[in-house]
Short mmCIF file of C-alpha atoms in Angstrom, two decimals:
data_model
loop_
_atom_site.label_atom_id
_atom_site.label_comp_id
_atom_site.label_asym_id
_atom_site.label_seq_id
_atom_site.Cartn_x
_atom_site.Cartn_y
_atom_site.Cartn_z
CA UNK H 118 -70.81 79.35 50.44
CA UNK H 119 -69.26 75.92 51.84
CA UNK H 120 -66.44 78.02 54.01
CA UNK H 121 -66.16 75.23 56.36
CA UNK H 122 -67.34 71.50 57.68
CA UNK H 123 -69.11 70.92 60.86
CA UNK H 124 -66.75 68.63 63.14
CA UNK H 125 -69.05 66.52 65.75
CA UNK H 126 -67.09 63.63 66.19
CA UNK H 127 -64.05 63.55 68.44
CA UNK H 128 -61.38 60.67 69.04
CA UNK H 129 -58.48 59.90 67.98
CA UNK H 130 -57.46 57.85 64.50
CA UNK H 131 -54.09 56.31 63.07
CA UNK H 132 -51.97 58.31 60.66
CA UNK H 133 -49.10 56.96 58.41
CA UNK H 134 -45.67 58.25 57.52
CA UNK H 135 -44.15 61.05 60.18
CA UNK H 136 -41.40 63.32 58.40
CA UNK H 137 -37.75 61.62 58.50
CA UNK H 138 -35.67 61.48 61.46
CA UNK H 139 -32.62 63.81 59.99
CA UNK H 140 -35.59 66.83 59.26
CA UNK H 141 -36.69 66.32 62.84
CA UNK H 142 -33.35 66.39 64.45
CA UNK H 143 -32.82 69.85 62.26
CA UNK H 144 -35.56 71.36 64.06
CA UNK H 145 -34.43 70.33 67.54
CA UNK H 146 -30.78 71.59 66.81
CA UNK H 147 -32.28 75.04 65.42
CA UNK H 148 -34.64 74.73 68.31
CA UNK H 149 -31.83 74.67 70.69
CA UNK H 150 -29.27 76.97 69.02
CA UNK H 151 -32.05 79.95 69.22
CA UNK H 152 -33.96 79.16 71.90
CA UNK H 153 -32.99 82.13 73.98
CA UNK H 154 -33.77 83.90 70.93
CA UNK H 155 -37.48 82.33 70.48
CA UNK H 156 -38.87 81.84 73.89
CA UNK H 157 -40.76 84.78 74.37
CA UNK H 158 -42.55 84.08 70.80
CA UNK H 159 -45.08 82.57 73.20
CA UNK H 160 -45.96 85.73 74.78
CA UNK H 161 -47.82 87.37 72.11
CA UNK H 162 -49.81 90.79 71.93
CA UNK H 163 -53.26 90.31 72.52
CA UNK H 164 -53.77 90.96 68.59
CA UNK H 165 -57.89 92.09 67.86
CA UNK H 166 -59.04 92.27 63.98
CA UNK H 167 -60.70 90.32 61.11
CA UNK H 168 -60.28 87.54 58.40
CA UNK H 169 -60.42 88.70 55.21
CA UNK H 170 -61.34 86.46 52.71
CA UNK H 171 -59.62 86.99 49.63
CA UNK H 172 -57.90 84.27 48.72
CA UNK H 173 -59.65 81.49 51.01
CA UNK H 174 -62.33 79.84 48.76
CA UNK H 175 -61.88 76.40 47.97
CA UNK H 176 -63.48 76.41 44.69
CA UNK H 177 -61.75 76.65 42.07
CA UNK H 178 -64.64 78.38 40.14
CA UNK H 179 -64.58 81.13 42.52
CA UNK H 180 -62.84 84.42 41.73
CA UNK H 181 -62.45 86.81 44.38
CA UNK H 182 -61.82 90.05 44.78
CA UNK H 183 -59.29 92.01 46.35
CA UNK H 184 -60.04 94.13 49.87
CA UNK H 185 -60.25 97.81 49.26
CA UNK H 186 -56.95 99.82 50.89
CA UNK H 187 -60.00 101.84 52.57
CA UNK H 188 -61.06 98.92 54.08
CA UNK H 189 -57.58 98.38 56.62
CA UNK H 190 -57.64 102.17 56.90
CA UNK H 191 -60.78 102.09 58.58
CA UNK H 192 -59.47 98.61 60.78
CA UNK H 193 -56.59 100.91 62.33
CA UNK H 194 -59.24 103.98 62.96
CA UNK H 195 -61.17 101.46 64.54
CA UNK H 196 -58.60 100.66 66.82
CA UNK H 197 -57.69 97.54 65.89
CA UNK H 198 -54.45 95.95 64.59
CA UNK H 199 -54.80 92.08 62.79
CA UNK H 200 -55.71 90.76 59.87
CA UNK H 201 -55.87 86.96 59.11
CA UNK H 202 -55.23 86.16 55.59
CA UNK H 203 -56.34 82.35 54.65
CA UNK H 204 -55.04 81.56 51.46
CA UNK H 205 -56.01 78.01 49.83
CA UNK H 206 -52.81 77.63 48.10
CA UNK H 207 -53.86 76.66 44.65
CA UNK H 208 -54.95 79.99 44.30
CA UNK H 209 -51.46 80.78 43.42
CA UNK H 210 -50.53 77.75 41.96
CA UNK H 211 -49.94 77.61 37.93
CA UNK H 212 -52.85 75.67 36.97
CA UNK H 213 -55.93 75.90 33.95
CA UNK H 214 -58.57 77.80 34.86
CA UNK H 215 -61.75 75.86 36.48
CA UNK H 216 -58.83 73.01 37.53
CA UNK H 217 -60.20 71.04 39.99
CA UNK H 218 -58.07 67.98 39.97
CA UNK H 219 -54.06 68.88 41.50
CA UNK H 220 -51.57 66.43 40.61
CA UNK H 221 -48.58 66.02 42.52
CA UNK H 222 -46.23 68.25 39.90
CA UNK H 223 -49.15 71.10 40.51
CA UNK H 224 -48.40 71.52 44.12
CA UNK H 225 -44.76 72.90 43.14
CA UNK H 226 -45.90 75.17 40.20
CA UNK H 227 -46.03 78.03 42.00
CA UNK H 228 -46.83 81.72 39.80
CA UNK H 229 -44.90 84.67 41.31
CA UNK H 230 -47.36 87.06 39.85
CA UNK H 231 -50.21 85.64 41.95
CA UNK H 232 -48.11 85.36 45.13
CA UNK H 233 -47.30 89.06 44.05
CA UNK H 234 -51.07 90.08 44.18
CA UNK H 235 -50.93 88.33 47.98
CA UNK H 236 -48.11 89.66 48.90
CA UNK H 237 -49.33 93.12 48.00
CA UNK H 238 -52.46 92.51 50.32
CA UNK H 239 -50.37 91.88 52.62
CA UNK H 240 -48.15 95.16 52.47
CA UNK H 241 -51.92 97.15 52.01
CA UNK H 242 -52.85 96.05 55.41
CA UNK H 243 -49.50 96.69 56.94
CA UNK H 244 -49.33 99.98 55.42
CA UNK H 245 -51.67 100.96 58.48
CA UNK H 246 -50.01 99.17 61.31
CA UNK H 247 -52.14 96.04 61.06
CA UNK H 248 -50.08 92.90 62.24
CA UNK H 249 -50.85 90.37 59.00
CA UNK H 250 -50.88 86.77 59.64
CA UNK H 251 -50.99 84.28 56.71
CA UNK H 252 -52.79 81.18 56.89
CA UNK H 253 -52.72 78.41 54.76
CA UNK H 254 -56.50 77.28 54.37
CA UNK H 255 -56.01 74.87 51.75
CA UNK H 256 -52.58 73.48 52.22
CA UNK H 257 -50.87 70.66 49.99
CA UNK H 258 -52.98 67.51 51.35
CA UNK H 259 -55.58 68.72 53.32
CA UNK H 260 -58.21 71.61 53.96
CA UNK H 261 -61.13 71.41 56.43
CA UNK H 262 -63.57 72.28 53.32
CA UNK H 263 -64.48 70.79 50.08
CA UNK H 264 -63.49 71.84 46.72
CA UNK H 265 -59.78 70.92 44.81
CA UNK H 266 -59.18 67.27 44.85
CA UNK H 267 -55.59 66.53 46.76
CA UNK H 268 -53.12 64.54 45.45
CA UNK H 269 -52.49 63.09 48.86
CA UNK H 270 -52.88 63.42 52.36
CA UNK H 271 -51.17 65.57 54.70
CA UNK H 272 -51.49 63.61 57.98
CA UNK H 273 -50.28 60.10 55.82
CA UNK H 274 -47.74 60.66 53.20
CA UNK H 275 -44.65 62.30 53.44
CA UNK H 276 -44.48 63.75 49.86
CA UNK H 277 -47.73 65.88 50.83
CA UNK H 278 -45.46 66.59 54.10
CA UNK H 279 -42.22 67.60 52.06
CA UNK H 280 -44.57 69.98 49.81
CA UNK H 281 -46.48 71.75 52.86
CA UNK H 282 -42.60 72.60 53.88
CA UNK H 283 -42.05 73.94 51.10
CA UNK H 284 -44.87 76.20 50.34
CA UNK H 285 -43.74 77.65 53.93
CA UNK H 286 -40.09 77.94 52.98
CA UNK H 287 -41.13 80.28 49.76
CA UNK H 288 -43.48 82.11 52.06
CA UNK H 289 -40.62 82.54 54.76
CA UNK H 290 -37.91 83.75 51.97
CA UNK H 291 -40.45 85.80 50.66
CA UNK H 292 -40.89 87.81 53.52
CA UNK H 293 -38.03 87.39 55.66
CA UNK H 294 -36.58 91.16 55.42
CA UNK H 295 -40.17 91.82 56.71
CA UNK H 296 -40.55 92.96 60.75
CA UNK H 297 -41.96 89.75 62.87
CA UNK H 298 -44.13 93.23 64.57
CA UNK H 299 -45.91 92.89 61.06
CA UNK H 300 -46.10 89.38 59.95
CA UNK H 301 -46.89 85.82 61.28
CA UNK H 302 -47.70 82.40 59.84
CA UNK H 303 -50.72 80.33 60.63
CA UNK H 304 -49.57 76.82 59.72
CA UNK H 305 -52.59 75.41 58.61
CA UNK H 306 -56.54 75.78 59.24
CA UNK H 307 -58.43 73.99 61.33
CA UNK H 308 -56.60 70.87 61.10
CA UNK H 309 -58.89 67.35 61.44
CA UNK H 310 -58.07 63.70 60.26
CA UNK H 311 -60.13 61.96 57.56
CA UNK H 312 -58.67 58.41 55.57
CA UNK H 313 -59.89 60.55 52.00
CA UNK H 314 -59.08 63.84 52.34
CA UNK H 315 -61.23 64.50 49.33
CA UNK H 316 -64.40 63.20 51.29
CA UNK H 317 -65.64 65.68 53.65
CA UNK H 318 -68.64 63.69 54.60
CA UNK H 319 -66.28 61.25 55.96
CA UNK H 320 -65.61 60.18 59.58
CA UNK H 321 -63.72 63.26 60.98
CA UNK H 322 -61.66 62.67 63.87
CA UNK H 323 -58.36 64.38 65.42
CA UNK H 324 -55.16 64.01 63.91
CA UNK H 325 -52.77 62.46 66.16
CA UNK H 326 -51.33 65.08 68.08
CA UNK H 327 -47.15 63.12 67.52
CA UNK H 328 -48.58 63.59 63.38
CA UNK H 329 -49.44 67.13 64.04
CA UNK H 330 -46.13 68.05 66.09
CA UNK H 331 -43.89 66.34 63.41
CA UNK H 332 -45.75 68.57 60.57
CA UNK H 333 -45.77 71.49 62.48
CA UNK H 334 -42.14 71.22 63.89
CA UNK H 335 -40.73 70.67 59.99
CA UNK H 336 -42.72 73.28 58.90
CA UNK H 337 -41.56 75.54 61.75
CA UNK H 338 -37.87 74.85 60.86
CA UNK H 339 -38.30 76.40 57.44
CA UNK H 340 -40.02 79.53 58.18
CA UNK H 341 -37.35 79.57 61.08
CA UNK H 342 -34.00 79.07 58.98
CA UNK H 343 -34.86 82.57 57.26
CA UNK H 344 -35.84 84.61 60.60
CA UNK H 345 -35.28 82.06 63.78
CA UNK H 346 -38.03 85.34 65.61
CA UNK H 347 -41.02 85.03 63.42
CA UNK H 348 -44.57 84.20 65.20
CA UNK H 349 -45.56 80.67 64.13
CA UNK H 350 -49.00 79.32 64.94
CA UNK H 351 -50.66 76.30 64.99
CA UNK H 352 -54.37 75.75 65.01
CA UNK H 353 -56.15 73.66 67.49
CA UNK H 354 -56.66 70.03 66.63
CA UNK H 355 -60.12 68.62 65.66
CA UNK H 356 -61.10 71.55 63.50
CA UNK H 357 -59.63 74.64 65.86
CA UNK H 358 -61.54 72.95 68.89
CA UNK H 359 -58.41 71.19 71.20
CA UNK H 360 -55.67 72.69 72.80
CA UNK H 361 -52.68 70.45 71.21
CA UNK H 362 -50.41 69.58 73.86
CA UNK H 363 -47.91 67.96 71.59
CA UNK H 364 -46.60 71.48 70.68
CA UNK H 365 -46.34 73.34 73.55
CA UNK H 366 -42.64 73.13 74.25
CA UNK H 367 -41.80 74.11 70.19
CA UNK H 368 -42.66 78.10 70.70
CA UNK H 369 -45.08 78.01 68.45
CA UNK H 370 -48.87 79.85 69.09
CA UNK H 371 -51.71 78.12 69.39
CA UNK H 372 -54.92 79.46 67.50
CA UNK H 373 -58.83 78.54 68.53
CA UNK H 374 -61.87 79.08 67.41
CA UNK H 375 -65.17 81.26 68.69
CA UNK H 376 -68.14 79.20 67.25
CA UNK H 377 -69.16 76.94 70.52
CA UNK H 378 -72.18 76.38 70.10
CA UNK H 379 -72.34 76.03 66.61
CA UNK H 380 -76.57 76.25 67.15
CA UNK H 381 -76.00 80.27 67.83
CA UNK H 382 -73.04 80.87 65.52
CA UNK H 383 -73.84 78.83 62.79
CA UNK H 384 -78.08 79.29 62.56
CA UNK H 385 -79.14 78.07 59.97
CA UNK H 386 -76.51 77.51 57.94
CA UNK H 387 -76.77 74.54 55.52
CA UNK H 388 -73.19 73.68 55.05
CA UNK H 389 -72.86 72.70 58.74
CA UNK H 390 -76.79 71.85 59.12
CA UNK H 391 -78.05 70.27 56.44
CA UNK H 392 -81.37 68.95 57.99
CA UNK H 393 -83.43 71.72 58.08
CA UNK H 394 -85.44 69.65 60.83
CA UNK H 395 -82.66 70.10 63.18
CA UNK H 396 -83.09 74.16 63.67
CA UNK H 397 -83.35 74.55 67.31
CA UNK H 398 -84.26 78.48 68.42
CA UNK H 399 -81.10 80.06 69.60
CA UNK H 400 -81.34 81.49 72.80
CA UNK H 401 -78.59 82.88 75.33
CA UNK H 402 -78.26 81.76 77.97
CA UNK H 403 -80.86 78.96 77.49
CA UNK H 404 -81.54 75.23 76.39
CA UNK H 405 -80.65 74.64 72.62
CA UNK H 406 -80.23 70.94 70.76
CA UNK H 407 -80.96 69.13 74.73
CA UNK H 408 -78.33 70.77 76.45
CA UNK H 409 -77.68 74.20 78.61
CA UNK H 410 -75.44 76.89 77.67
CA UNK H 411 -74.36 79.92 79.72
CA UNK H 412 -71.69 81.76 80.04
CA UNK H 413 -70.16 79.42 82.73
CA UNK H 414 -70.36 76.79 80.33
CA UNK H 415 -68.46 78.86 77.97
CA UNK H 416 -65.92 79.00 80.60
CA UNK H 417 -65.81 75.41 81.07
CA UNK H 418 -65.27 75.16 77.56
CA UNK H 419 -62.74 77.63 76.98
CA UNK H 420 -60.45 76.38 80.09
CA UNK H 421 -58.10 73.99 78.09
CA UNK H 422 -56.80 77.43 76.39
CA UNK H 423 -56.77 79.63 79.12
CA UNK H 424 -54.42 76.83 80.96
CA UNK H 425 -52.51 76.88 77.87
CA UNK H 426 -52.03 80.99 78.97
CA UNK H 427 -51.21 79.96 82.20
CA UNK H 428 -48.21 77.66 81.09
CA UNK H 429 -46.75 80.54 79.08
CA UNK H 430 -47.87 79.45 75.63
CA UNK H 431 -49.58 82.29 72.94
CA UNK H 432 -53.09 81.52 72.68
CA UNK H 433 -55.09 83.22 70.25
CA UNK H 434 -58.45 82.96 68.47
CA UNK H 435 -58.17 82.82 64.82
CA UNK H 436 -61.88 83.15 63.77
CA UNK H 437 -65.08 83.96 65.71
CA UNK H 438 -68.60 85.15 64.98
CA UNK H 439 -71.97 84.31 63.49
CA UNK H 440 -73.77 83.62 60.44
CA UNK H 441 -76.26 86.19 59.17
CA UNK H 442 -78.91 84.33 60.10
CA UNK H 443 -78.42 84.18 64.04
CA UNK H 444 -81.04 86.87 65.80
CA UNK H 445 -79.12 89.97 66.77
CA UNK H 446 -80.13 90.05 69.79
CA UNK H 447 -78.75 86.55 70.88
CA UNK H 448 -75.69 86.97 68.96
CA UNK H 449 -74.43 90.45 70.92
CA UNK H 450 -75.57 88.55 74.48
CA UNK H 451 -73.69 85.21 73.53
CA UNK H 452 -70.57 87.01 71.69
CA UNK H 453 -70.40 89.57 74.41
CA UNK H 454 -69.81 86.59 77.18
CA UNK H 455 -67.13 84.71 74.54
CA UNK H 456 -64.98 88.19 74.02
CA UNK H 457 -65.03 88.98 77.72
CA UNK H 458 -63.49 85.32 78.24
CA UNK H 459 -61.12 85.41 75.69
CA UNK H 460 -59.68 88.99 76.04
CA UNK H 461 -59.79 89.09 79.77
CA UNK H 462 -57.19 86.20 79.88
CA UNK H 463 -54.93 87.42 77.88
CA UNK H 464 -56.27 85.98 74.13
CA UNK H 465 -56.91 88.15 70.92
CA UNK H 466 -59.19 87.23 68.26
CA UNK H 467 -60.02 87.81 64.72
CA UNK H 468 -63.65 87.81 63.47
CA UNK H 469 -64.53 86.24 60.37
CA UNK H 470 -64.89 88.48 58.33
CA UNK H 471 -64.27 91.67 57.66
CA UNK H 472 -66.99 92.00 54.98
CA UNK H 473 -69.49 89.74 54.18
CA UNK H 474 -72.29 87.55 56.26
CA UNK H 475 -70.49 86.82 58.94
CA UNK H 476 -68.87 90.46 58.59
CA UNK H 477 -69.15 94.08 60.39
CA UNK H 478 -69.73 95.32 56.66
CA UNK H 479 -72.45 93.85 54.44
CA UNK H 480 -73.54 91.42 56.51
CA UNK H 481 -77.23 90.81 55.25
CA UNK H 482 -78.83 90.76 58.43
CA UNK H 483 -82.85 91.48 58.27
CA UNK H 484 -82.63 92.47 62.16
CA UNK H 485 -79.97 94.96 61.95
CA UNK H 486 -80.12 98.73 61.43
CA UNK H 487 -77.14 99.42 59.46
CA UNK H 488 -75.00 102.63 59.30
CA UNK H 489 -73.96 103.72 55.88
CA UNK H 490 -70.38 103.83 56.18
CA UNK H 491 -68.48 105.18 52.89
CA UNK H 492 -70.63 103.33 50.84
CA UNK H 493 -70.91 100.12 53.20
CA UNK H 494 -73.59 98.75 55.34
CA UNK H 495 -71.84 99.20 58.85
CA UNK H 496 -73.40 96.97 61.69
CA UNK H 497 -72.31 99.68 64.49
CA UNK H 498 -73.74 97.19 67.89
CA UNK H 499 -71.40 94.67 66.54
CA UNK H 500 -68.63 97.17 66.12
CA UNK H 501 -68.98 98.64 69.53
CA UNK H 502 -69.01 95.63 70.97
CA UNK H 503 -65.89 94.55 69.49
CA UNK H 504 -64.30 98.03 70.77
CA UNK H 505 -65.33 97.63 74.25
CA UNK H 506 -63.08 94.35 74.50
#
């Protein structure tokens, strides 16, 4: 299940066309009119739930299937009050069954009835009190996985620009009578610069952070112009990893990521380690791939957000866990240590996923005693944990 791309290499790399001068002067005139209005979008509840992955697969083989009403009910008994809804959008996009090729005309064929079916996900989850936020996974020009091929590129051309502010004007009008207490928008995930987009084995570096503020800052003015108080947030550059300092005077959230190191929440995993030879034991705290990792070094590593908290901007993490594979026992000791950072400055999280192997439910773990729970394989450690922060 290729859900996402390992991102080792950092730096910075050249991007083409920005979006037009009269767009960006838009968004500094909204900016201003309602900025008493939008200021405190930066102070955000400290929002605790799952992904669920409905509508995220890249492939366009895949078919999912939709999350049980049950399933949120039990979220809010829980105690908990997010869900994180990645869509990649040509799930809802008018195209042939099996089509893996999107031309240009594609990206603006979008079918009501399948935004309906989201949309309806949506209302399932707020039904129960659960703040939904909807990500784009797979936006018009550029997703962090592998799967549709792009007509373009989202960090180069401003045609794949003008279409990613679009698909976030029709999400804004669709939901604008909506509560901002119920519903945010997660501009895109983990956003990363590669020359082919289609190529995901291809140097990945960070997109320049004036690229990602002119996307983001267009995009923001549509979902803006139909309620100037909904929640907008932006992922962290290179992948979710990097605060992105480019955006921190637009009110907009920024989202990371709960994965460092990758050799505990990612074990085994081929999609991000595809030498098997490289399978170092995980351990916490210990020595893993030649380095040291503690939970001081998770501080260190999580201090370019918590600074971001400092300055008054929302910080929260959008995705966080481990892969079935990791030992139990070294993922509650090393996820323990990451959710007492996070939540004791201030940032939420969401863990990915709600059901499935890097779930609470049906997880496939050999090490774990699991609870039947309404016909579901509850891992109740990982659920208490998640309680206690």
């Amino acid at each position: 299940m290729n859900r996402r791309t390992f991102i080792r290499n950092a730096g910075l790399a050249t991007a083409g066309s920005l979006i037009g001068c009269k767009v960006l002067s838009e968004v500094a005139a909204l900016t201003n009119k309602n900025n008493n209005n939008i200021s405190s979008l930066n102070k955000i509840p400290k929002w605790k739930g799952f992904n669920i992955s409905d509508y995220f697969q890249p492939d366009p083989g895949y078919v999912g299937t939709n999350t049980p009403e049950a399933l949120f009910k039990f979220v809010a008994d829980w105690g908990f009050d997010f869900i994180r809804i990645p869509v990649a959008y040509p799930t809802y996009l008018k195209l042939k069954p099996g089509q893996q090729y999107i031309n240009a005309d594609d990206v603006y064929k979008i079918d009501e009835n399948k935004t309906n079916q989201i949309a309806q996900t949506i209302y399932r989850a707020q039904k129960y009190g659960l703040h939904v936020s909807l990500n784009l996974h797979r936006a018009p020009g550029f997703c962090v996985s592998t799967g549709y091929h792009e007509p373009y590129n989202l960090w180069k051309q401003k045609e794949a620009q003008d279409a990613f502010v679009h698909h976030w004007s029709y999400w804004a009008k669709k939901f604008r009578q909506v509560s901002t207490k119920k519903i945010s928008f997660d501009l895109v995930n983990e956003p990363c610069y590669r020359e082919d987009v289609n190529n995901t084995s291809s140097k990945t570096t960070a997109v320049p952070g004036s690229t990602y503020r002119s996307v983001a800052q267009a995009a923001t003015l549509a979902i803006r112009k139909e309620n100037a108080n909904f929640y907008v947030i932006a992922d962290g550059n290179m992948g979710g990893t990097n605060p992105v300092p480019e955006l921190a005077n637009l009110n907009i959230v920024q989202s990371c990521r709960g994965y460092e190191p990758y050799e505990i929440s990612h074990y085994k995993a081929p999609w991000v380690f595809p030498d098997p030879a490289y399978q170092p034991k995980p351990v916490w705290p210990g020595d893993m791939g030649g380095k040291h990792y503690s939970k001081a070094t998770m501080e260190a590593y999580y201090k370019p957000w918590i600074d971001l908290v400092k300055k008054g901007i929302g910080v929260h993490c959008g995705e966080c866990g481990a892969w079935k594979e990791t030992p139990h026992d070294v993922y509650m000791a090393w996820f323990g240590d990451v959710l007492d950072i996070l939540t004791s400055n201030g940032i939420g999280f969401a863990l990915w996923e709600l059901k499935g192997e890097f779930g609470i439910l049906n997880s496939n773990r050999s090490d774990v005693q699991y609870e039947n729970w309404y016909g579901y394989k509850l891992d109740r450690k990982l659920l208490t944990l998640l309680q206690s922060k």
